[in-house]
């Protein structure tokens, strides 16, 4: 984080930090409780349901009779098959269905009957009219019971900003740009998402971290406002980039023919540039002019730029970027956050070229040249500090508005020039609170902060410092930390907040606030217009990155590392290219409003030379350039399932599991629900010796009755994807043996059949079949967007709304942008 100095208030604040922290903690807990207990402000357009089946009644008679007739024989008591006893769920429902566990059990019963899983085939034929009547009445009962509960209590429990949302909001509010979420512990992900309200805890530990983040943001803003964060510019010729002389052994570049050179090598920190060490943390623009030496035939040389301390006691490095060097010198540009006292490492990171070997953990001058390996020649390097959050004038506007202030360098304090300081400070406090709370603040809501400001001024605290103290209190208020939503139809400012955090991850901008002030967000067309506006530029990049990180588990890309001895072509350049491929693919899907089925089976993707080579796709691409590539002649690739990032996060780095990948595809892409496995069923462990195939083990696993129904859905995509190894490359045979010695094993057999009996002989045939159910794919995408937008997975009562979204977008072939627009104008999105 940036080094910051006290601005005269920290000592005063620290003296009461513990007391303030405890008070705010109590406020936050009380607020989170109040949000779910408060009465609805309005019932207009609420989620209330007809009163024909009031909450609290037993299941309809037709429901109970059907289960007694067709299910009780196998599911009676604790010994019921699969550990499921009908008497248990009937008992849970004796007083209605307010209990989530009881609702979960009943939804599972409904779904298994609706999907034809129960009663099982060997039970005998069930009268179609009885089944249809059971399904209709049970659906009505579950839907109306849950809808009434939502009308009373709200659909989503109180939820707070995620770490990333908190960072973005503070940075936008104060016109700074610093990675604040690094100061907080990693968040729990529930079903992939970080914002699920029921999983968000509030504790004094969270509050302590929150206070630290707020202080860091305010420190950075006031320091920037003082214009003390002077820009840094380093211009480094090759003589300054190199730091190795004859007779010297270290890991810095060496001079060779008027260029600073590093050779292809696997040594850690080789290519560090000691003279690039930076005193202050911040954002920096980096421009490198470089070329390749001794290039391999018909390809460039892939190199990386990273930052870190570059010493063994601090081995972690931060990724900045990669580039493909050629024999012709070229400029490469990067922008990155670099921590204080870190330096750059620029080196060859290409697993496809020969590597030099050096003794003793250091490299001597001239030791690489005779080994006849490729190298990188650096001709110049420039580093310039930048401030993406805004200029000094922007920060001052955020902090002081139209107040007339000046910074006294002698006293190191801000001085306010005003004939009515209290009134002027109150006016600025109101302006700041309106933005921080994301809605107009009433006089009553603002009064405690005005009083704190007044007390500080009476105690002799300088005006600007007193204002900062009031800001600190505002930014720890429940109205800032939590979404302000109440049961029923959301007001315009709550809609603006939901929409903005969905699409940009931050508070509403000026245009969205004005629309809310004018009451225009009751109009679905206006909401769609703002949606299209926000899904442009930086907003689109944020949405794609953050949504995909959670929905597709791309946040776990670093969780495993493929074994380099088994997957020799994999390296960090490939991994980051995989991420870029998926994000660019989704970007194109949104910009061009491509059909949702393309998520499963697309005829295009984005590639650079490194990834094309890794995928064994022969196409002509410019060095270091990303290009939209047709896959018409490459049927093995196409759609999210075939992209390296997805294949990597669904494997463990060494082996693949049809079960893991099958469950992932069902849940994240196809919308096929897979319940948790019974507790008494062990997991499938791969046979690393290769004596038993995964297919053989799963055949035995499926012979258990309690496993067969789910595996009929899981196994088809799981087997189909067995043609892709743990590092995302195509394979026709398994590799067997240990890490040091392996050989080709059995052929990959991807043939199988879907749960409905349709057969396929290859991965390509499976993908074609999966893509034909485009309504289900579209519905699942909409459900994931709704989860990401509201902080709760779709409920049973949301099923009708999702069906309406699918029907509404049918004319647009369920274009993914059309689906998002339908979600943000749907009842679950517009109601708490």
PDB file of N, CA and C in Angstrom, residues 695-756:
ATOM      1  N   UNK A 695     -13.938 -44.833 -16.074  1.00  0.00           N
ATOM      2  CA  UNK A 695     -15.230 -45.360 -16.521  1.00  0.00           C
ATOM      3  C   UNK A 695     -15.588 -46.637 -15.761  1.00  0.00           C
ATOM      4  N   UNK A 696     -14.603 -47.506 -15.553  1.00  0.00           N
ATOM      5  CA  UNK A 696     -14.846 -48.756 -14.833  1.00  0.00           C
ATOM      6  C   UNK A 696     -15.223 -48.487 -13.377  1.00  0.00           C
ATOM      7  N   UNK A 697     -14.542 -47.534 -12.771  1.00  0.00           N
ATOM      8  CA  UNK A 697     -14.858 -47.214 -11.377  1.00  0.00           C
ATOM      9  C   UNK A 697     -16.252 -46.604 -11.254  1.00  0.00           C
ATOM     10  N   UNK A 698     -16.621 -45.750 -12.212  1.00  0.00           N
ATOM     11  CA  UNK A 698     -17.929 -45.126 -12.155  1.00  0.00           C
ATOM     12  C   UNK A 698     -19.055 -46.115 -12.434  1.00  0.00           C
ATOM     13  N   UNK A 699     -18.788 -47.123 -13.254  1.00  0.00           N
ATOM     14  CA  UNK A 699     -19.801 -48.152 -13.487  1.00  0.00           C
ATOM     15  C   UNK A 699     -20.191 -48.818 -12.171  1.00  0.00           C
ATOM     16  N   UNK A 700     -19.212 -49.110 -11.344  1.00  0.00           N
ATOM     17  CA  UNK A 700     -19.482 -49.709 -10.037  1.00  0.00           C
ATOM     18  C   UNK A 700     -20.207 -48.723  -9.130  1.00  0.00           C
ATOM     19  N   UNK A 701     -19.777 -47.468  -9.199  1.00  0.00           N
ATOM     20  CA  UNK A 701     -20.384 -46.421  -8.374  1.00  0.00           C
ATOM     21  C   UNK A 701     -21.862 -46.253  -8.723  1.00  0.00           C
ATOM     22  N   UNK A 702     -22.183 -46.273 -10.017  1.00  0.00           N
ATOM     23  CA  UNK A 702     -23.557 -46.060 -10.461  1.00  0.00           C
ATOM     24  C   UNK A 702     -24.467 -47.231 -10.127  1.00  0.00           C
ATOM     25  N   UNK A 703     -23.899 -48.369  -9.783  1.00  0.00           N
ATOM     26  CA  UNK A 703     -24.738 -49.524  -9.452  1.00  0.00           C
ATOM     27  C   UNK A 703     -25.499 -49.299  -8.148  1.00  0.00           C
ATOM     28  N   UNK A 704     -25.076 -48.316  -7.351  1.00  0.00           N
ATOM     29  CA  UNK A 704     -25.794 -47.987  -6.126  1.00  0.00           C
ATOM     30  C   UNK A 704     -27.015 -47.152  -6.492  1.00  0.00           C
ATOM     31  N   UNK A 705     -28.178 -47.558  -6.022  1.00  0.00           N
ATOM     32  CA  UNK A 705     -29.436 -46.922  -6.415  1.00  0.00           C
ATOM     33  C   UNK A 705     -29.424 -45.429  -6.119  1.00  0.00           C
ATOM     34  N   UNK A 706     -28.886 -45.049  -4.937  1.00  0.00           N
ATOM     35  CA  UNK A 706     -28.912 -43.653  -4.542  1.00  0.00           C
ATOM     36  C   UNK A 706     -27.995 -42.785  -5.397  1.00  0.00           C
ATOM     37  N   UNK A 707     -27.120 -43.408  -6.205  1.00  0.00           N
ATOM     38  CA  UNK A 707     -26.185 -42.664  -7.046  1.00  0.00           C
ATOM     39  C   UNK A 707     -26.629 -42.593  -8.497  1.00  0.00           C
ATOM     40  N   UNK A 708     -27.414 -43.544  -8.937  1.00  0.00           N
ATOM     41  CA  UNK A 708     -27.695 -43.704 -10.365  1.00  0.00           C
ATOM     42  C   UNK A 708     -28.384 -42.487 -10.969  1.00  0.00           C
ATOM     43  N   UNK A 709     -29.384 -41.927 -10.272  1.00  0.00           N
ATOM     44  CA  UNK A 709     -30.162 -40.835 -10.853  1.00  0.00           C
ATOM     45  C   UNK A 709     -29.296 -39.622 -11.151  1.00  0.00           C
ATOM     46  N   UNK A 710     -28.442 -39.246 -10.195  1.00  0.00           N
ATOM     47  CA  UNK A 710     -27.596 -38.067 -10.402  1.00  0.00           C
ATOM     48  C   UNK A 710     -26.505 -38.338 -11.432  1.00  0.00           C
ATOM     49  N   UNK A 711     -25.935 -39.523 -11.399  1.00  0.00           N
ATOM     50  CA  UNK A 711     -24.847 -39.824 -12.332  1.00  0.00           C
ATOM     51  C   UNK A 711     -25.336 -39.941 -13.770  1.00  0.00           C
ATOM     52  N   UNK A 712     -26.621 -40.181 -13.970  1.00  0.00           N
ATOM     53  CA  UNK A 712     -27.138 -40.185 -15.342  1.00  0.00           C
ATOM     54  C   UNK A 712     -27.044 -38.788 -15.946  1.00  0.00           C
ATOM     55  N   UNK A 713     -26.951 -37.767 -15.096  1.00  0.00           N
ATOM     56  CA  UNK A 713     -26.801 -36.392 -15.565  1.00  0.00           C
ATOM     57  C   UNK A 713     -25.335 -35.951 -15.543  1.00  0.00           C
ATOM     58  N   UNK A 714     -24.610 -36.372 -14.509  1.00  0.00           N
ATOM     59  CA  UNK A 714     -23.229 -35.934 -14.325  1.00  0.00           C
ATOM     60  C   UNK A 714     -22.290 -36.572 -15.336  1.00  0.00           C
ATOM     61  N   UNK A 715     -22.440 -37.863 -15.559  1.00  0.00           N
ATOM     62  CA  UNK A 715     -21.438 -38.609 -16.325  1.00  0.00           C
ATOM     63  C   UNK A 715     -21.351 -38.233 -17.804  1.00  0.00           C
ATOM     64  N   UNK A 716     -22.462 -37.917 -18.496  1.00  0.00           N
ATOM     65  CA  UNK A 716     -22.308 -37.585 -19.920  1.00  0.00           C
ATOM     66  C   UNK A 716     -21.327 -36.443 -20.194  1.00  0.00           C
ATOM     67  N   UNK A 717     -21.480 -35.245 -19.584  1.00  0.00           N
ATOM     68  CA  UNK A 717     -20.464 -34.215 -19.843  1.00  0.00           C
ATOM     69  C   UNK A 717     -19.106 -34.587 -19.277  1.00  0.00           C
ATOM     70  N   UNK A 718     -19.087 -35.315 -18.155  1.00  0.00           N
ATOM     71  CA  UNK A 718     -17.813 -35.719 -17.571  1.00  0.00           C
ATOM     72  C   UNK A 718     -17.014 -36.621 -18.489  1.00  0.00           C
ATOM     73  N   UNK A 719     -17.653 -37.633 -19.072  1.00  0.00           N
ATOM     74  CA  UNK A 719     -16.961 -38.525 -19.999  1.00  0.00           C
ATOM     75  C   UNK A 719     -16.574 -37.787 -21.279  1.00  0.00           C
ATOM     76  N   UNK A 720     -17.460 -36.930 -21.773  1.00  0.00           N
ATOM     77  CA  UNK A 720     -17.166 -36.205 -23.011  1.00  0.00           C
ATOM     78  C   UNK A 720     -15.917 -35.353 -22.863  1.00  0.00           C
ATOM     79  N   UNK A 721     -15.729 -34.740 -21.706  1.00  0.00           N
ATOM     80  CA  UNK A 721     -14.577 -33.860 -21.486  1.00  0.00           C
ATOM     81  C   UNK A 721     -13.302 -34.605 -21.126  1.00  0.00           C
ATOM     82  N   UNK A 722     -13.349 -35.919 -21.038  1.00  0.00           N
ATOM     83  CA  UNK A 722     -12.135 -36.679 -20.756  1.00  0.00           C
ATOM     84  C   UNK A 722     -11.111 -36.569 -21.891  1.00  0.00           C
ATOM     85  N   UNK A 723     -11.523 -36.069 -23.046  1.00  0.00           N
ATOM     86  CA  UNK A 723     -10.573 -35.869 -24.140  1.00  0.00           C
ATOM     87  C   UNK A 723      -9.640 -34.685 -23.862  1.00  0.00           C
ATOM     88  N   UNK A 724      -9.911 -33.906 -22.799  1.00  0.00           N
ATOM     89  CA  UNK A 724      -9.050 -32.775 -22.453  1.00  0.00           C
ATOM     90  C   UNK A 724      -8.319 -33.097 -21.148  1.00  0.00           C
ATOM     91  N   UNK A 725      -7.003 -32.940 -21.141  1.00  0.00           N
ATOM     92  CA  UNK A 725      -6.234 -33.269 -19.941  1.00  0.00           C
ATOM     93  C   UNK A 725      -6.327 -32.162 -18.896  1.00  0.00           C
ATOM     94  N   UNK A 726      -5.624 -32.331 -17.802  1.00  0.00           N
ATOM     95  CA  UNK A 726      -5.728 -31.394 -16.678  1.00  0.00           C
ATOM     96  C   UNK A 726      -5.175 -30.023 -17.003  1.00  0.00           C
ATOM     97  N   UNK A 727      -4.375 -29.911 -18.065  1.00  0.00           N
ATOM     98  CA  UNK A 727      -3.819 -28.624 -18.468  1.00  0.00           C
ATOM     99  C   UNK A 727      -4.542 -28.052 -19.679  1.00  0.00           C
ATOM    100  N   UNK A 728      -5.654 -28.670 -20.094  1.00  0.00           N
ATOM    101  CA  UNK A 728      -6.489 -28.099 -21.138  1.00  0.00           C
ATOM    102  C   UNK A 728      -6.140 -28.480 -22.550  1.00  0.00           C
ATOM    103  N   UNK A 729      -5.249 -29.448 -22.759  1.00  0.00           N
ATOM    104  CA  UNK A 729      -4.900 -29.888 -24.110  1.00  0.00           C
ATOM    105  C   UNK A 729      -5.680 -31.152 -24.479  1.00  0.00           C
ATOM    106  N   UNK A 730      -5.885 -31.324 -25.785  1.00  0.00           N
ATOM    107  CA  UNK A 730      -6.599 -32.501 -26.282  1.00  0.00           C
ATOM    108  C   UNK A 730      -5.730 -33.744 -26.140  1.00  0.00           C
ATOM    109  N   UNK A 731      -6.359 -34.862 -25.821  1.00  0.00           N
ATOM    110  CA  UNK A 731      -5.648 -36.139 -25.752  1.00  0.00           C
ATOM    111  C   UNK A 731      -6.536 -37.235 -26.325  1.00  0.00           C
ATOM    112  N   UNK A 732      -5.915 -38.206 -26.970  1.00  0.00           N
ATOM    113  CA  UNK A 732      -6.637 -39.387 -27.453  1.00  0.00           C
ATOM    114  C   UNK A 732      -6.409 -40.585 -26.542  1.00  0.00           C
ATOM    115  N   UNK A 733      -5.323 -40.516 -25.740  1.00  0.00           N
ATOM    116  CA  UNK A 733      -5.014 -41.584 -24.786  1.00  0.00           C
ATOM    117  C   UNK A 733      -4.660 -40.970 -23.435  1.00  0.00           C
ATOM    118  N   UNK A 734      -4.911 -41.746 -22.399  1.00  0.00           N
ATOM    119  CA  UNK A 734      -4.474 -41.353 -21.067  1.00  0.00           C
ATOM    120  C   UNK A 734      -2.965 -41.569 -20.951  1.00  0.00           C
ATOM    121  N   UNK A 735      -2.344 -40.819 -20.034  1.00  0.00           N
ATOM    122  CA  UNK A 735      -0.961 -41.088 -19.654  1.00  0.00           C
ATOM    123  C   UNK A 735      -0.983 -41.823 -18.326  1.00  0.00           C
ATOM    124  N   UNK A 736      -0.217 -42.880 -18.216  1.00  0.00           N
ATOM    125  CA  UNK A 736      -0.168 -43.645 -16.980  1.00  0.00           C
ATOM    126  C   UNK A 736       1.256 -43.655 -16.458  1.00  0.00           C
ATOM    127  N   UNK A 737       1.393 -43.881 -15.160  1.00  0.00           N
ATOM    128  CA  UNK A 737       2.702 -43.885 -14.526  1.00  0.00           C
ATOM    129  C   UNK A 737       2.823 -42.724 -13.564  1.00  0.00           C
ATOM    130  N   UNK A 738       4.020 -42.574 -12.981  1.00  0.00           N
ATOM    131  CA  UNK A 738       4.225 -41.501 -12.020  1.00  0.00           C
ATOM    132  C   UNK A 738       4.716 -40.249 -12.726  1.00  0.00           C
ATOM    133  N   UNK A 739       5.006 -39.211 -11.946  1.00  0.00           N
ATOM    134  CA  UNK A 739       5.388 -37.930 -12.524  1.00  0.00           C
ATOM    135  C   UNK A 739       6.710 -38.014 -13.268  1.00  0.00           C
ATOM    136  N   UNK A 740       7.622 -38.835 -12.784  1.00  0.00           N
ATOM    137  CA  UNK A 740       8.944 -38.913 -13.404  1.00  0.00           C
ATOM    138  C   UNK A 740       8.946 -39.767 -14.664  1.00  0.00           C
ATOM    139  N   UNK A 741       8.078 -40.750 -14.699  1.00  0.00           N
ATOM    140  CA  UNK A 741       8.074 -41.655 -15.846  1.00  0.00           C
ATOM    141  C   UNK A 741       6.635 -42.019 -16.173  1.00  0.00           C
ATOM    142  N   UNK A 742       6.193 -41.642 -17.352  1.00  0.00           N
ATOM    143  CA  UNK A 742       4.837 -41.972 -17.766  1.00  0.00           C
ATOM    144  C   UNK A 742       4.853 -42.410 -19.220  1.00  0.00           C
ATOM    145  N   UNK A 743       3.798 -43.087 -19.617  1.00  0.00           N
ATOM    146  CA  UNK A 743       3.682 -43.572 -20.987  1.00  0.00           C
ATOM    147  C   UNK A 743       2.218 -43.550 -21.380  1.00  0.00           C
ATOM    148  N   UNK A 744       1.989 -43.779 -22.661  1.00  0.00           N
ATOM    149  CA  UNK A 744       0.621 -43.786 -23.142  1.00  0.00           C
ATOM    150  C   UNK A 744      -0.136 -44.979 -22.582  1.00  0.00           C
ATOM    151  N   UNK A 745      -1.382 -44.707 -22.173  1.00  0.00           N
ATOM    152  CA  UNK A 745      -2.220 -45.757 -21.611  1.00  0.00           C
ATOM    153  C   UNK A 745      -3.425 -46.023 -22.487  1.00  0.00           C
ATOM    154  N   UNK A 746      -4.568 -46.356 -21.878  1.00  0.00           N
ATOM    155  CA  UNK A 746      -5.769 -46.703 -22.648  1.00  0.00           C
ATOM    156  C   UNK A 746      -6.291 -45.524 -23.462  1.00  0.00           C
ATOM    157  N   UNK A 747      -7.041 -45.834 -24.489  1.00  0.00           N
ATOM    158  CA  UNK A 747      -7.682 -44.801 -25.282  1.00  0.00           C
ATOM    159  C   UNK A 747      -8.780 -44.116 -24.454  1.00  0.00           C
ATOM    160  N   UNK A 748      -8.971 -42.840 -24.712  1.00  0.00           N
ATOM    161  CA  UNK A 748     -10.064 -42.108 -24.079  1.00  0.00           C
ATOM    162  C   UNK A 748     -11.363 -42.498 -24.773  1.00  0.00           C
ATOM    163  N   UNK A 749     -12.321 -42.932 -24.002  1.00  0.00           N
ATOM    164  CA  UNK A 749     -13.621 -43.339 -24.534  1.00  0.00           C
ATOM    165  C   UNK A 749     -14.656 -42.330 -24.049  1.00  0.00           C
ATOM    166  N   UNK A 750     -15.110 -41.473 -24.941  1.00  0.00           N
ATOM    167  CA  UNK A 750     -16.058 -40.423 -24.552  1.00  0.00           C
ATOM    168  C   UNK A 750     -17.497 -40.761 -24.894  1.00  0.00           C
ATOM    169  N   UNK A 751     -17.727 -41.909 -25.494  1.00  0.00           N
ATOM    170  CA  UNK A 751     -19.089 -42.292 -25.899  1.00  0.00           C
ATOM    171  C   UNK A 751     -19.952 -42.568 -24.676  1.00  0.00           C
ATOM    172  N   UNK A 752     -21.207 -42.109 -24.734  1.00  0.00           N
ATOM    173  CA  UNK A 752     -22.121 -42.352 -23.616  1.00  0.00           C
ATOM    174  C   UNK A 752     -23.514 -41.936 -24.077  1.00  0.00           C
ATOM    175  N   UNK A 753     -24.421 -41.734 -23.145  1.00  0.00           N
ATOM    176  CA  UNK A 753     -25.758 -41.284 -23.487  1.00  0.00           C
ATOM    177  C   UNK A 753     -26.240 -40.279 -22.458  1.00  0.00           C
ATOM    178  N   UNK A 754     -27.090 -39.363 -22.912  1.00  0.00           N
ATOM    179  CA  UNK A 754     -27.675 -38.377 -22.007  1.00  0.00           C
ATOM    180  C   UNK A 754     -28.724 -39.042 -21.120  1.00  0.00           C
ATOM    181  N   UNK A 755     -29.161 -38.321 -20.110  1.00  0.00           N
ATOM    182  CA  UNK A 755     -30.146 -38.873 -19.178  1.00  0.00           C
ATOM    183  C   UNK A 755     -31.449 -39.233 -19.879  1.00  0.00           C
ATOM    184  N   UNK A 756     -31.744 -38.542 -21.003  1.00  0.00           N
ATOM    185  CA  UNK A 756     -32.985 -38.838 -21.730  1.00  0.00           C
ATOM    186  C   UNK A 756     -32.816 -39.957 -22.745  1.00  0.00           C
TER     187      UNK A 756
END
